[in-house]
Amino acid sequence: MSSDGSKMKAPLLCTSVDTRVLENGTLVVDDQQDCEGFQYSRHNNSLLLTFTRKWITCDPKDYKIEDGTVHVTYVTGPGPLFSLDGINVKDENHGFQRTRLLQVNGDEQEDSQYFDVLSNNAVIPPKETTYWCRVQKIPEVFKDKHHVIQFEANIQAENEGVVHHIEVFYCEVAETANLPLYSGPCDGTERPQTTQACKRVIAAWAMGAGPFSYPKEAGQTFGGSSFSRYIMLEVHYNNPRLKKGIVDNSGIRLYYTKKLRKHDAGIIELGLEYTDKMAIPPLQEEFVLSGYCVPECTAVGLPQNGITVFGSQLHTHLTGKRVMTRHIRNGRELPPLNQDLHYSPHFQEIRLLREPVNVLPGDSLITSCWYDTTHRKNVTLGGFSISDEMCVNYIHYYPKADLEVCKSSVSDQKLNDYFEFINSWEDQPTDTSRAISENYRAISWTPLRAKLLDDFYTHSAISMQCNKSDGNRFPGVWEGMNNVWPKLQVLDEDTNCEG
């Protein structure tokens, strides 16, 4: 298409041209040409462009194609065009598309059936953040065990802008139990206490994600004699314009088969607890928070031969810009379990790993998130609101283990010590008798105080959530645990470039 939307009839420049863009927006043709095999073809009103290039060209002016989010930019104009050198892209129609260039192809799925888990005419209130929960019974066909082998979002078209993320939970109750079919705000006073048993994640989706398929050797258990008849849908709605009258029927589509696979799959939550104990000062170009899955927890929660992690979904809210999960065994740093050095909160795929990762009992998994709060005037707290922050990695694995949540936060006692220190040494109006959020907001943030908070988080003792799927912690002492790990670093891909 041309820039005015009309069909293109002028000839195209059909050659491979490797360029870069200067800060002022000017295109410059590179001396070292690394793009080859440039071709184009038209399909109705669309244009397909293809070329080949090494992931890492060893040209310092070229972008390293990494296994994470890539922002592919484009420029269109009326044409014809015979030279790129000197064009200013800011003067043309331009935009970008987020994608993962190094895609991992999933296994082809056999014939399956599906059913939808939907919010069923949820009336969304005029408030920025709403978590809507709906408990429902599963179809009678699931009296026998099945495997879910794929899932995808099923979002009402006119509400795409307000549906932020969706989860489906299994309700850990007896197979003969009767749960109320509650539908309403997840934090509503009318929500029955018995529905709090709906905690084990079956499927999850976030903005930008496409369908997720399990590898051919694994599937998510669904149904059977010991499987309760209840699941719960949770939808996070983001309504910053406070629009009234939104009625929604979004949810998740589950594809299932009665032909069981070799392994039952599971999901473990890694990272930070959803708590305001963790905070990010304002005006920070890069501030890091880390959540820990300690060796004591994997030792009691994983089977003797460990688990095979095949998929991962990294998750933050709006200020996240980089996420990684480190993997440590016996004090030795292994390759990252997953990382996205150009992460976007608007493109949160569940990604199949390029190579499955074996995690053993006694391994440590540290999930770190980098945040940019340069446009915020006050502190950003951990929490559920879209204006709060999270740092989570949902890992998909087999065979299913007892461990469901392996996340941390700073120790309560150490946080009180921090507020007392900042009061006595920095003369800030913090008081341990006040709420945590009030203390953070009372601090007048300077670069020095932001650095003090960073040092505190790095060295403070932690509180662990080492939880089973029923929400109960494994036996053990999980408060005031030591926080001593190899130094955090971002590892670039091996360039194999000399000089």
Coordinates of C-alpha atoms in Angstrom, one line a residue:
M1 CA 0.0 0.0 0.0
S2 CA 1.1 3.6 -0.6
S3 CA 1.1 6.1 2.2
D4 CA -2.3 7.3 1.2
G5 CA -3.8 3.8 1.2
S6 CA -4.1 3.4 -2.5
K7 CA -2.8 0.4 -4.4
M8 CA 0.8 0.5 -5.5
K9 CA 1.5 0.5 -9.2
A10 CA 5.0 2.0 -9.4
P11 CA 7.9 -0.4 -9.6
L12 CA 9.7 -1.3 -6.4
L13 CA 13.3 -1.2 -5.6
C14 CA 14.2 -4.9 -5.7
T15 CA 17.6 -5.1 -4.2
S16 CA 19.1 -6.0 -0.8
V17 CA 20.1 -2.8 1.0
D18 CA 21.5 -2.9 4.5
T19 CA 21.0 0.5 6.2
R20 CA 21.0 2.1 9.6
V21 CA 19.1 5.2 11.0
L22 CA 20.9 8.1 12.5
E23 CA 19.5 9.8 15.6
N24 CA 18.1 12.6 13.4
G25 CA 16.1 10.0 11.4
T26 CA 18.3 9.9 8.3
L27 CA 18.8 6.6 6.5
V28 CA 22.5 5.7 5.7
V29 CA 23.5 2.8 3.6
D30 CA 26.0 0.6 5.4
D31 CA 29.5 0.0 3.9
Q32 CA 29.2 -3.7 5.0
Q33 CA 26.2 -5.3 3.3
D34 CA 24.8 -8.2 5.3
C35 CA 21.3 -8.7 3.9
E36 CA 20.9 -11.2 1.0
G37 CA 18.3 -12.7 -1.1
F38 CA 15.9 -9.8 -1.0
Q39 CA 12.5 -10.7 -2.6
Y40 CA 9.0 -9.2 -2.6
S41 CA 5.6 -10.4 -3.7
R42 CA 2.1 -8.9 -3.6
H43 CA -0.9 -10.7 -2.1
N44 CA -4.1 -8.7 -2.8
N45 CA -3.4 -5.3 -1.0
S46 CA -0.5 -6.7 1.1
L47 CA 3.2 -6.8 0.4
L48 CA 5.4 -9.6 1.5
L49 CA 9.1 -8.8 1.9
T50 CA 11.8 -11.5 2.6
F51 CA 15.5 -11.5 3.0
T52 CA 18.2 -13.5 4.8
R53 CA 20.8 -12.3 7.3
K54 CA 22.9 -13.8 10.0
W55 CA 21.6 -13.4 13.6
I56 CA 24.9 -11.7 14.5
T57 CA 26.8 -10.1 11.7
C58 CA 29.8 -8.8 13.7
D59 CA 29.1 -5.4 12.2
P60 CA 28.9 -3.0 15.2
K61 CA 26.4 -1.0 13.3
D62 CA 24.0 -3.9 12.9
Y63 CA 21.3 -5.1 15.4
K64 CA 22.0 -8.4 17.1
I65 CA 18.9 -10.6 16.5
E66 CA 18.2 -12.1 20.0
D67 CA 15.7 -14.6 21.2
G68 CA 13.3 -12.1 22.6
T69 CA 11.1 -9.3 21.5
V70 CA 12.2 -7.5 18.3
H71 CA 10.7 -4.2 17.3
V72 CA 10.5 -4.3 13.5
T73 CA 10.1 -0.8 12.1
Y74 CA 8.7 0.1 8.6
V75 CA 8.5 3.2 6.4
T76 CA 6.1 3.6 3.5
G77 CA 5.9 6.3 0.8
P78 CA 4.2 6.9 -2.6
G79 CA 7.3 5.9 -4.6
P80 CA 9.0 5.1 -7.0
L81 CA 12.2 4.9 -5.0
F82 CA 15.7 4.3 -6.4
S83 CA 17.9 5.2 -3.5
L84 CA 17.6 5.0 0.3
D85 CA 20.6 7.1 1.2
G86 CA 19.7 10.4 2.8
I87 CA 15.9 9.8 3.3
N88 CA 14.6 11.0 6.6
V89 CA 12.2 8.5 8.0
K90 CA 10.6 11.0 10.3
D91 CA 9.2 12.8 7.2
E92 CA 7.5 9.6 6.0
N93 CA 4.7 7.3 7.2
H94 CA 6.3 5.0 9.6
G95 CA 5.5 2.6 12.5
F96 CA 6.6 -0.7 14.1
Q97 CA 5.5 -4.2 14.8
R98 CA 6.6 -6.3 17.8
T99 CA 7.5 -9.9 17.0
R100 CA 9.9 -12.7 18.0
L101 CA 12.0 -13.3 14.9
L102 CA 13.6 -16.5 16.3
Q103 CA 10.3 -18.3 16.5
V104 CA 10.2 -21.9 17.9
N105 CA 7.7 -24.0 16.0
G106 CA 5.4 -26.0 18.2
D107 CA 4.5 -29.6 17.6
E108 CA 1.6 -30.2 15.2
Q109 CA -1.5 -31.1 17.3
E110 CA -3.7 -34.1 16.6
D111 CA -7.4 -33.8 16.3
S112 CA -8.9 -32.2 19.3
Q113 CA -12.1 -30.6 20.6
Y114 CA -12.4 -27.4 22.5
F115 CA -14.6 -25.5 24.9
D116 CA -14.6 -21.9 25.9
V117 CA -14.3 -20.5 29.5
L118 CA -15.9 -17.1 29.2
S119 CA -16.8 -14.2 31.5
N120 CA -20.4 -14.5 30.5
N121 CA -21.8 -10.9 30.4
A122 CA -19.5 -9.4 33.0
V123 CA -20.5 -5.8 33.7
I124 CA -17.2 -3.9 34.1
P125 CA -17.4 -1.0 36.5
P126 CA -16.0 2.5 35.6
K127 CA -12.7 2.1 37.4
E128 CA -9.1 1.7 36.1
T129 CA -8.5 -1.9 37.4
T130 CA -11.0 -4.7 37.8
Y131 CA -10.3 -8.4 38.4
W132 CA -13.4 -10.3 37.4
C133 CA -13.9 -13.9 38.6
R134 CA -16.3 -16.5 37.3
V135 CA -16.6 -20.0 38.8
Q136 CA -18.2 -22.6 36.6
K137 CA -18.7 -26.3 36.4
I138 CA -16.8 -28.2 33.7
P139 CA -18.7 -30.3 31.1
E140 CA -19.7 -33.8 31.9
V141 CA -17.3 -35.3 29.3
F142 CA -14.5 -34.5 31.8
K143 CA -15.6 -37.2 34.2
D144 CA -12.8 -39.0 32.4
K145 CA -9.2 -37.7 32.4
H146 CA -8.2 -35.6 29.3
H147 CA -5.2 -33.5 28.4
V148 CA -5.4 -29.9 27.4
I149 CA -3.0 -29.6 24.5
Q150 CA -3.5 -26.0 23.4
F151 CA -5.2 -22.8 24.5
E152 CA -5.7 -19.3 23.2
A153 CA -7.6 -16.1 24.0
N154 CA -11.2 -15.7 22.9
I155 CA -11.7 -11.9 23.3
Q156 CA -14.8 -10.0 22.4
A157 CA -13.7 -7.8 19.5
E158 CA -15.0 -4.5 20.8
N159 CA -13.3 -5.0 24.2
E160 CA -9.8 -5.8 23.0
G161 CA -8.6 -2.6 24.4
V162 CA -9.6 -3.3 28.0
V163 CA -8.8 -7.0 28.4
H164 CA -5.2 -7.0 29.9
H165 CA -4.7 -10.6 30.9
I166 CA -6.7 -13.8 31.6
E167 CA -6.1 -16.8 33.7
V168 CA -8.0 -20.1 34.2
F169 CA -7.7 -21.7 37.6
Y170 CA -8.5 -25.2 38.8
C171 CA -10.5 -25.4 42.1
E172 CA -8.7 -27.6 44.6
V173 CA -11.8 -29.1 46.3
A174 CA -13.2 -32.7 46.6
E175 CA -14.7 -34.2 43.5
T176 CA -18.0 -34.4 45.3
A177 CA -17.9 -30.8 46.6
N178 CA -20.4 -28.2 45.5
L179 CA -19.1 -24.6 45.0
P180 CA -21.2 -21.5 44.4
L181 CA -21.1 -20.4 40.8
Y182 CA -19.9 -16.9 41.7
S183 CA -19.5 -14.3 39.0
G184 CA -18.3 -10.8 40.1
P185 CA -15.2 -8.8 41.2
C186 CA -12.5 -11.1 42.5
D187 CA -12.2 -8.9 45.6
G188 CA -15.9 -8.4 46.1
T189 CA -17.4 -8.8 49.5
E190 CA -20.0 -11.1 48.2
R191 CA -17.5 -13.6 46.8
P192 CA -17.9 -16.9 48.8
Q193 CA -14.8 -17.9 50.8
T194 CA -14.9 -21.4 49.4
T195 CA -14.0 -20.1 46.0
Q196 CA -10.6 -19.1 47.3
A197 CA -9.7 -22.8 46.7
C198 CA -9.5 -22.0 43.0
K199 CA -5.8 -21.3 42.8
R200 CA -4.0 -23.7 40.5
V201 CA -3.2 -22.1 37.1
I202 CA -4.4 -24.1 34.1
A203 CA -4.0 -21.5 31.3
A204 CA -2.9 -17.9 31.1
W205 CA -2.9 -15.2 28.4
A206 CA -1.6 -11.6 28.3
M207 CA -1.6 -8.8 25.7
G208 CA 0.1 -9.8 22.5
A209 CA 0.1 -13.5 23.1
G210 CA -1.0 -16.0 20.4
P211 CA -2.1 -19.6 20.8
F212 CA 0.1 -21.8 23.0
S213 CA 0.6 -25.5 22.1
Y214 CA 2.1 -28.2 24.4
P215 CA 4.9 -30.4 23.1
K216 CA 3.8 -33.8 21.9
E217 CA 5.0 -35.6 25.0
A218 CA 3.0 -33.5 27.5
G219 CA -0.5 -32.1 28.2
Q220 CA -2.3 -30.3 31.0
T221 CA -4.4 -32.7 33.1
F222 CA -8.1 -31.9 32.9
G223 CA -10.8 -34.2 34.3
G224 CA -10.8 -37.6 35.9
S225 CA -12.1 -39.3 39.0
S226 CA -9.9 -37.2 41.4
F227 CA -10.5 -33.9 39.5
S228 CA -13.1 -31.6 40.9
R229 CA -15.9 -30.3 38.7
Y230 CA -15.0 -26.6 39.1
I231 CA -12.7 -24.1 37.4
M232 CA -12.5 -20.3 37.8
L233 CA -11.9 -17.7 35.1
E234 CA -10.1 -14.5 36.2
V235 CA -9.9 -11.5 33.8
H236 CA -7.9 -8.4 34.4
Y237 CA -9.7 -5.4 32.9
N238 CA -7.8 -2.1 32.4
N239 CA -10.2 0.7 32.0
P240 CA -8.2 4.0 32.4
R241 CA -10.9 6.1 30.7
L242 CA -13.4 4.9 33.3
K243 CA -15.9 4.0 30.6
K244 CA -19.3 3.0 31.8
G245 CA -21.5 0.2 30.4
I246 CA -18.9 -2.3 29.3
V247 CA -20.3 -5.8 29.1
D248 CA -17.8 -8.5 28.3
N249 CA -17.8 -12.1 27.2
S250 CA -14.0 -12.7 26.8
G251 CA -12.1 -15.7 28.1
I252 CA -9.9 -18.6 27.0
R253 CA -10.5 -21.4 24.6
L254 CA -9.1 -24.8 25.7
Y255 CA -8.3 -27.6 23.2
Y256 CA -8.4 -31.0 24.7
T257 CA -7.9 -34.7 23.8
K258 CA -8.8 -38.0 25.4
K259 CA -5.7 -39.5 23.9
L260 CA -3.4 -39.0 26.9
R261 CA 0.3 -38.1 26.5
K262 CA 3.3 -39.4 28.3
H263 CA 3.6 -36.6 30.9
D264 CA 1.2 -34.4 32.8
A265 CA 2.3 -30.8 32.5
G266 CA 2.3 -28.1 35.1
I267 CA 2.9 -24.3 35.7
I268 CA 5.1 -22.7 38.4
E269 CA 5.0 -19.0 39.2
L270 CA 8.5 -17.5 39.7
G271 CA 9.4 -13.9 40.7
L272 CA 8.1 -11.4 43.2
E273 CA 5.0 -11.6 45.4
Y274 CA 2.2 -9.3 44.5
T275 CA 2.9 -7.0 47.4
D276 CA 3.6 -3.3 48.1
K277 CA 6.7 -4.4 50.1
M278 CA 8.6 -4.0 46.8
A279 CA 8.8 -0.5 45.3
I280 CA 10.4 1.5 42.4
P281 CA 11.5 5.1 43.0
P282 CA 10.4 7.7 40.5
L283 CA 12.6 9.2 37.8
Q284 CA 14.6 6.0 37.4
E285 CA 15.9 5.2 33.9
E286 CA 16.8 1.6 35.1
F287 CA 15.8 0.1 38.5
V288 CA 16.0 -3.6 39.1
L289 CA 13.9 -5.8 41.3
S290 CA 14.5 -9.5 41.8
G291 CA 12.3 -12.4 43.0
Y292 CA 13.9 -15.6 44.3
C293 CA 13.1 -19.3 44.1
V294 CA 15.6 -20.6 46.6
P295 CA 17.3 -24.1 46.6
E296 CA 15.5 -25.0 49.8
C297 CA 12.1 -24.7 48.0
T298 CA 13.0 -26.6 44.8
A299 CA 14.6 -29.3 47.1
V300 CA 11.2 -30.0 48.7
G301 CA 8.9 -29.2 45.7
L302 CA 10.5 -30.9 42.7
P303 CA 10.8 -34.6 42.0
Q304 CA 14.2 -36.4 42.3
N305 CA 15.0 -36.2 38.6
G306 CA 13.8 -32.7 38.3
I307 CA 11.5 -31.1 35.7
T308 CA 11.8 -30.2 32.0
V309 CA 10.8 -26.6 31.4
F310 CA 9.6 -26.1 27.8
G311 CA 7.8 -22.8 27.9
S312 CA 7.9 -19.4 29.7
Q313 CA 5.8 -16.3 30.0
L314 CA 7.5 -13.2 31.3
H315 CA 5.2 -10.6 32.9
T316 CA 5.4 -7.0 34.2
H317 CA 3.1 -4.0 34.0
L318 CA 3.7 -0.7 32.2
T319 CA 7.2 0.3 33.4
G320 CA 9.0 -3.1 32.7
K321 CA 11.6 -3.0 29.9
R322 CA 13.7 -6.1 30.5
V323 CA 13.2 -9.4 32.2
M324 CA 15.3 -12.5 32.8
T325 CA 15.3 -15.6 34.9
R326 CA 18.7 -16.8 36.0
H327 CA 19.4 -20.5 36.7
I328 CA 22.0 -21.4 39.4
R329 CA 23.1 -24.9 40.4
N330 CA 25.6 -25.5 43.2
G331 CA 26.7 -21.9 43.1
R332 CA 27.4 -22.1 39.3
E333 CA 25.5 -19.9 36.9
L334 CA 23.9 -21.8 34.0
P335 CA 22.5 -20.1 30.9
P336 CA 19.4 -18.0 31.6
L337 CA 16.2 -20.0 31.7
N338 CA 14.6 -17.2 29.7
Q339 CA 15.4 -13.6 29.0
D340 CA 14.0 -10.7 26.9
L341 CA 16.4 -7.8 26.7
H342 CA 13.9 -5.7 24.7
Y343 CA 10.7 -6.6 26.6
S344 CA 7.4 -4.9 26.0
P345 CA 4.5 -5.1 28.4
H346 CA 2.3 -4.9 25.3
F347 CA 3.7 -8.2 23.9
Q348 CA 3.6 -10.9 26.5
E349 CA 3.7 -14.2 24.7
I350 CA 4.0 -17.6 26.3
R351 CA 7.1 -18.7 24.4
L352 CA 8.4 -22.2 23.7
L353 CA 12.1 -22.3 24.7
R354 CA 14.6 -23.0 22.0
E355 CA 16.0 -25.8 24.1
P356 CA 14.1 -27.4 27.0
V357 CA 15.8 -26.8 30.4
N358 CA 16.2 -29.4 33.2
V359 CA 15.7 -27.9 36.6
L360 CA 16.8 -30.1 39.5
P361 CA 15.9 -30.1 43.2
G362 CA 18.3 -27.7 44.9
D363 CA 18.5 -25.3 41.9
S364 CA 17.9 -21.6 42.3
L365 CA 15.8 -19.5 39.9
I366 CA 16.1 -15.8 40.2
T367 CA 13.7 -13.6 38.1
S368 CA 14.8 -10.0 37.7
C369 CA 12.9 -7.1 36.1
W370 CA 14.3 -3.8 34.9
Y371 CA 11.9 -0.8 35.2
D372 CA 11.9 2.7 33.7
T373 CA 10.0 5.2 35.8
T374 CA 11.5 8.4 34.3
H375 CA 8.0 9.7 33.6
R376 CA 6.5 9.0 37.0
K377 CA 6.5 11.6 39.8
N378 CA 6.1 9.3 42.8
V379 CA 7.0 5.8 43.8
T380 CA 5.6 2.8 42.0
L381 CA 4.5 0.0 44.3
G382 CA 4.1 -3.7 43.7
G383 CA 0.5 -4.7 43.3
F384 CA -2.4 -5.8 41.1
S385 CA -3.3 -2.4 39.5
I386 CA -2.0 -1.7 36.0
S387 CA -0.3 1.4 37.5
D388 CA 1.4 -0.9 40.1
E389 CA 4.1 -3.3 39.1
M390 CA 4.8 -7.1 38.9
C391 CA 7.8 -9.3 38.1
V392 CA 6.7 -12.8 37.2
N393 CA 7.7 -15.7 35.0
Y394 CA 5.2 -18.4 34.5
I395 CA 7.2 -21.5 33.5
H396 CA 5.5 -24.5 31.8
Y397 CA 7.1 -27.9 32.4
Y398 CA 6.7 -31.6 32.9
P399 CA 6.2 -33.9 34.8
K400 CA 3.8 -32.1 37.1
A401 CA 5.2 -31.5 40.6
D402 CA 3.7 -30.4 43.9
L403 CA 5.3 -26.9 43.7
E404 CA 3.0 -24.2 42.3
V405 CA 4.4 -20.9 43.5
C406 CA 8.1 -20.1 44.2
K407 CA 8.3 -16.3 44.8
S408 CA 9.7 -13.9 47.3
S409 CA 9.5 -10.5 48.9
V410 CA 11.7 -8.6 51.3
S411 CA 11.6 -9.6 54.9
D412 CA 9.0 -7.7 57.0
Q413 CA 11.4 -7.1 59.8
K414 CA 14.1 -5.9 57.5
L415 CA 11.7 -3.5 55.8
N416 CA 10.8 -2.0 59.2
D417 CA 14.5 -1.6 59.8
Y418 CA 14.9 0.2 56.5
F419 CA 12.0 2.7 57.3
E420 CA 13.6 3.4 60.7
F421 CA 17.0 4.0 59.0
I422 CA 15.6 6.3 56.4
N423 CA 13.9 8.2 59.1
S424 CA 16.8 8.6 61.4
W425 CA 19.6 9.1 58.8
E426 CA 17.8 10.8 56.0
D427 CA 15.2 12.7 58.1
Q428 CA 12.3 11.3 56.1
P429 CA 8.8 11.1 57.7
T430 CA 8.6 7.3 57.8
D431 CA 7.0 5.5 60.7
T432 CA 6.7 1.7 61.1
S433 CA 3.2 2.1 62.6
R434 CA 2.0 3.4 59.2
A435 CA 1.1 1.4 56.2
I436 CA 3.9 0.3 53.9
S437 CA 2.6 2.2 50.9
E438 CA 2.3 5.4 53.0
N439 CA 5.9 5.1 54.1
Y440 CA 7.2 4.7 50.6
R441 CA 5.1 7.6 49.4
A442 CA 6.3 9.8 52.2
I443 CA 9.9 9.6 51.1
S444 CA 11.2 12.5 49.0
W445 CA 13.1 10.5 46.4
T446 CA 16.6 11.6 45.4
P447 CA 19.3 9.6 43.5
L448 CA 21.0 8.8 46.8
R449 CA 17.8 7.5 48.4
A450 CA 17.0 5.4 45.3
K451 CA 20.5 3.9 45.5
L452 CA 20.0 3.1 49.2
L453 CA 16.8 1.3 48.4
D454 CA 18.5 -0.7 45.6
D455 CA 21.3 -1.7 48.0
F456 CA 18.7 -2.7 50.7
Y457 CA 16.8 -5.0 48.3
T458 CA 20.1 -6.5 47.0
H459 CA 21.3 -7.5 50.5
S460 CA 18.2 -7.8 52.7
A461 CA 16.9 -11.1 54.0
I462 CA 13.7 -12.4 52.2
S463 CA 10.4 -14.0 52.8
M464 CA 9.5 -16.9 50.6
Q465 CA 6.3 -18.2 49.1
C466 CA 7.1 -21.9 48.6
N467 CA 3.5 -23.0 48.0
K468 CA 1.7 -26.1 46.9
S469 CA -1.2 -25.9 44.4
D470 CA -3.7 -25.8 47.3
G471 CA -2.1 -22.5 48.4
N472 CA -0.4 -23.9 51.5
R473 CA 3.3 -23.6 52.1
F474 CA 5.6 -26.6 52.2
P475 CA 6.8 -27.3 55.8
G476 CA 9.8 -25.2 56.7
V477 CA 11.0 -21.9 57.8
W478 CA 10.6 -19.4 55.0
E479 CA 11.0 -16.1 56.7
G480 CA 14.3 -14.2 57.1
M481 CA 16.1 -16.3 54.5
N482 CA 19.6 -15.3 53.4
N483 CA 19.9 -13.4 50.1
V484 CA 23.4 -14.2 48.8
W485 CA 23.7 -14.9 45.1
P486 CA 26.2 -14.4 42.2
K487 CA 26.3 -10.9 40.9
L488 CA 23.5 -10.0 38.5
Q489 CA 24.6 -9.5 34.9
V490 CA 23.0 -9.4 31.5
L491 CA 24.6 -12.0 29.2
D492 CA 24.8 -11.1 25.5
E493 CA 24.6 -13.8 22.9
D494 CA 28.0 -15.3 22.0
T495 CA 29.1 -13.3 19.0
N496 CA 32.0 -15.4 17.9
C497 CA 33.5 -12.2 16.5
E498 CA 37.3 -11.6 16.7
G499 CA 38.8 -8.2 17.6

